[in-house]
Amino acid sequence: MSRPTTKTELIAAANRSYEELLSFIDTLTPQELSTPFDFSDTKKKEAHWARDKNLRDVLTHLYEWHRLLHTWVDSNQSGVPRPFLSPPYNWKTYGQMNQGFWQVHQSTSLQTAKELFTASHRDTMSLLSSLSESELFTPGAFSWCPKSPLASFFAANTSSHYAWALKKLKAHRRCLKTKS
């Protein structure tokens, strides 16, 4: 899938990926929902393959990244300078931040995780809709986002991230089928 180049395409890609993810989640069986993720027999080496153990972990991860985006945009638009990643984290240490998100949500129920994710997607789409085409796609449109267009952060936190989640859930299903 190519990167969206207009606000309309960005919104459509986010909503399409969101609906695809929700549709797949609706097909998960009770066994798929209750069996912890186990990718140890695969060649998947990124930290998230070992970190996330269930659907709740995936949904709360998406929720927390939506919150990062909102906090960053809202703070900077209000005149309070803030980096995208919450200090003390940076792009070399964000895996530790993700682990912290995971830890915080270990007592979150699956139902609550679904509600948080649904609400944060809706809020993210509202924020996206409030921005102009120029604000989204012009690098440097905001002093606090000088190098990349703001749209790239929205794509990364919606359609691309939802595709990541879908890939992980499909891999979980495949792993269960090969083990049974």
GROMACS .gro file of C-alpha atoms in nm:
model
  180
    1MET     CA    1   0.000   0.000   0.000
    2SER     CA    2   0.138   0.340  -0.095
    3ARG     CA    3   0.167   0.626   0.152
    4PRO     CA    4  -0.130   0.862   0.151
    5THR     CA    5  -0.058   1.196  -0.014
    6THR     CA    6  -0.382   1.376   0.073
    7LYS     CA    7  -0.587   1.421   0.388
    8THR     CA    8  -0.871   1.223   0.230
    9GLU     CA    9  -0.636   0.932   0.152
   10LEU     CA   10  -0.485   0.947   0.503
   11ILE     CA   11  -0.827   0.931   0.668
   12ALA     CA   12  -0.942   0.652   0.435
   13ALA     CA   13  -0.627   0.445   0.496
   14ALA     CA   14  -0.659   0.483   0.873
   15ASN     CA   15  -1.025   0.388   0.877
   16ARG     CA   16  -0.978   0.099   0.634
   17SER     CA   17  -0.695  -0.049   0.843
   18TYR     CA   18  -0.893   0.007   1.163
   19GLU     CA   19  -1.197  -0.176   1.023
   20GLU     CA   20  -0.978  -0.458   0.889
   21LEU     CA   21  -0.821  -0.500   1.232
   22LEU     CA   22  -1.157  -0.498   1.411
   23SER     CA   23  -1.303  -0.745   1.159
   24PHE     CA   24  -1.016  -0.985   1.218
   25ILE     CA   25  -1.047  -0.948   1.596
   26ASP     CA   26  -1.415  -1.043   1.564
   27THR     CA   27  -1.309  -1.373   1.403
   28LEU     CA   28  -1.080  -1.476   1.690
   29THR     CA   29  -1.201  -1.791   1.860
   30PRO     CA   30  -1.216  -1.832   2.238
   31GLN     CA   31  -0.906  -2.054   2.213
   32GLU     CA   32  -0.716  -1.789   2.013
   33LEU     CA   33  -0.815  -1.525   2.267
   34SER     CA   34  -0.724  -1.732   2.572
   35THR     CA   35  -0.398  -1.887   2.449
   36PRO     CA   36  -0.096  -1.663   2.515
   37PHE     CA   37   0.107  -1.560   2.213
   38ASP     CA   38   0.412  -1.779   2.167
   39PHE     CA   39   0.640  -1.689   1.879
   40SER     CA   40   0.943  -1.871   2.022
   41ASP     CA   41   0.943  -2.122   1.736
   42THR     CA   42   0.964  -1.848   1.475
   43LYS     CA   43   1.251  -1.641   1.344
   44LYS     CA   44   1.090  -1.320   1.467
   45LYS     CA   45   1.353  -1.134   1.671
   46GLU     CA   46   1.210  -0.786   1.735
   47ALA     CA   47   1.134  -0.723   2.104
   48HIS     CA   48   0.759  -0.688   2.052
   49TRP     CA   49   0.729  -1.052   1.945
   50ALA     CA   50   0.833  -1.156   2.296
   51ARG     CA   51   0.668  -0.864   2.479
   52ASP     CA   52   0.303  -0.893   2.375
   53LYS     CA   53   0.125  -1.202   2.505
   54ASN     CA   54  -0.237  -1.140   2.403
   55LEU     CA   55  -0.485  -0.915   2.228
   56ARG     CA   56  -0.505  -0.684   2.531
   57ASP     CA   57  -0.132  -0.615   2.504
   58VAL     CA   58  -0.165  -0.527   2.135
   59LEU     CA   59  -0.466  -0.299   2.185
   60THR     CA   60  -0.317  -0.114   2.482
   61HIS     CA   61   0.004  -0.065   2.284
   62LEU     CA   62  -0.194   0.102   2.006
   63TYR     CA   63  -0.383   0.310   2.262
   64GLU     CA   64  -0.063   0.433   2.427
   65TRP     CA   65   0.085   0.538   2.092
   66HIS     CA   66  -0.234   0.728   2.013
   67ARG     CA   67  -0.187   0.907   2.347
   68LEU     CA   68   0.173   0.993   2.256
   69LEU     CA   69   0.057   1.150   1.931
   70HIS     CA   70  -0.218   1.349   2.103
   71THR     CA   71   0.003   1.472   2.383
   72TRP     CA   72   0.269   1.582   2.136
   73VAL     CA   73   0.032   1.764   1.903
   74ASP     CA   74  -0.184   1.917   2.178
   75SER     CA   75   0.112   2.038   2.384
   76ASN     CA   76   0.294   2.193   2.092
   77GLN     CA   77  -0.020   2.355   1.950
   78SER     CA   78  -0.079   2.505   2.295
   79GLY     CA   79   0.270   2.657   2.293
   80VAL     CA   80   0.425   2.404   2.532
   81PRO     CA   81   0.724   2.254   2.349
   82ARG     CA   82   0.740   1.877   2.381
   83PRO     CA   83   0.919   1.601   2.190
   84PHE     CA   84   0.714   1.320   2.040
   85LEU     CA   85   0.854   1.057   2.274
   86SER     CA   86   0.812   1.125   2.645
   87PRO     CA   87   1.141   1.197   2.821
   88PRO     CA   88   1.364   1.023   2.908
   89TYR     CA   89   1.298   0.810   2.599
   90ASN     CA   90   1.429   0.865   2.248
   91TRP     CA   91   1.424   0.666   1.923
   92LYS     CA   92   1.709   0.447   2.050
   93THR     CA   93   1.534   0.362   2.378
   94TYR     CA   94   1.166   0.358   2.285
   95GLY     CA   95   1.160  -0.020   2.331
   96GLN     CA   96   1.196   0.045   2.704
   97MET     CA   97   0.904   0.287   2.684
   98ASN     CA   98   0.696   0.018   2.510
   99GLN     CA   99   0.788  -0.226   2.786
  100GLY     CA  100   0.668   0.032   3.038
  101PHE     CA  101   0.336   0.063   2.852
  102TRP     CA  102   0.305  -0.315   2.862
  103GLN     CA  103   0.374  -0.323   3.236
  104VAL     CA  104   0.118  -0.052   3.314
  105HIS     CA  105  -0.160  -0.246   3.140
  106GLN     CA  106  -0.110  -0.592   3.286
  107SER     CA  107  -0.420  -0.547   3.503
  108THR     CA  108  -0.627  -0.388   3.224
  109SER     CA  109  -0.909  -0.616   3.109
  110LEU     CA  110  -0.954  -0.706   2.745
  111GLN     CA  111  -1.288  -0.524   2.744
  112THR     CA  112  -1.128  -0.207   2.881
  113ALA     CA  113  -0.844  -0.239   2.629
  114LYS     CA  114  -1.100  -0.257   2.347
  115GLU     CA  115  -1.280   0.049   2.482
  116LEU     CA  116  -0.956   0.248   2.523
  117PHE     CA  117  -0.845   0.160   2.172
  118THR     CA  118  -1.183   0.241   2.015
  119ALA     CA  119  -1.199   0.578   2.192
  120SER     CA  120  -0.839   0.668   2.112
  121HIS     CA  121  -0.887   0.582   1.745
  122ARG     CA  122  -1.194   0.805   1.736
  123ASP     CA  123  -1.002   1.087   1.910
  124THR     CA  124  -0.708   1.045   1.674
  125MET     CA  125  -0.934   1.067   1.372
  126SER     CA  126  -1.098   1.378   1.517
  127LEU     CA  127  -0.758   1.539   1.568
  128LEU     CA  128  -0.655   1.441   1.216
  129SER     CA  129  -0.976   1.584   1.073
  130SER     CA  130  -0.916   1.915   1.251
  131LEU     CA  131  -0.590   1.974   1.062
  132SER     CA  132  -0.565   2.119   0.714
  133GLU     CA  133  -0.409   1.947   0.415
  134SER     CA  134  -0.121   2.194   0.432
  135GLU     CA  135  -0.064   2.137   0.805
  136LEU     CA  136  -0.056   1.763   0.749
  137PHE     CA  137   0.157   1.736   0.437
  138THR     CA  138   0.398   2.030   0.440
  139PRO     CA  139   0.727   1.946   0.614
  140GLY     CA  140   0.800   2.228   0.856
  141ALA     CA  141   0.438   2.348   0.868
  142PHE     CA  142   0.492   2.348   1.245
  143SER     CA  143   0.821   2.449   1.408
  144TRP     CA  144   0.793   2.147   1.637
  145CYS     CA  145   0.775   1.910   1.339
  146PRO     CA  146   1.040   2.056   1.106
  147LYS     CA  147   1.168   1.753   0.914
  148SER     CA  148   0.872   1.530   0.839
  149PRO     CA  149   0.517   1.608   0.744
  150LEU     CA  150   0.278   1.566   1.037
  151ALA     CA  151   0.084   1.320   0.821
  152SER     CA  152   0.369   1.069   0.855
  153PHE     CA  153   0.312   1.058   1.232
  154PHE     CA  154  -0.061   1.003   1.182
  155ALA     CA  155   0.002   0.726   0.928
  156ALA     CA  156   0.255   0.560   1.159
  157ASN     CA  157   0.011   0.569   1.450
  158THR     CA  158  -0.294   0.455   1.257
  159SER     CA  159  -0.285   0.256   0.933
  160SER     CA  160   0.075   0.136   0.964
  161HIS     CA  161   0.039   0.048   1.330
  162TYR     CA  162  -0.291  -0.128   1.269
  163ALA     CA  163  -0.125  -0.334   0.993
  164TRP     CA  164   0.147  -0.428   1.245
  165ALA     CA  165  -0.120  -0.541   1.493
  166LEU     CA  166  -0.305  -0.741   1.228
  167LYS     CA  167   0.018  -0.912   1.121
  168LYS     CA  168   0.085  -1.012   1.482
  169LEU     CA  169  -0.266  -1.150   1.535
  170LYS     CA  170  -0.251  -1.347   1.210
  171ALA     CA  171   0.089  -1.487   1.314
  172HIS     CA  172  -0.064  -1.595   1.647
  173ARG     CA  173  -0.340  -1.779   1.460
  174ARG     CA  174  -0.084  -1.951   1.233
  175CYS     CA  175   0.130  -2.053   1.530
  176LEU     CA  176  -0.169  -2.211   1.702
  177LYS     CA  177  -0.262  -2.404   1.390
  178THR     CA  178   0.090  -2.544   1.348
  179LYS     CA  179   0.103  -2.650   1.715
  180SER     CA  180  -0.230  -2.835   1.710
   0.00000   0.00000   0.00000
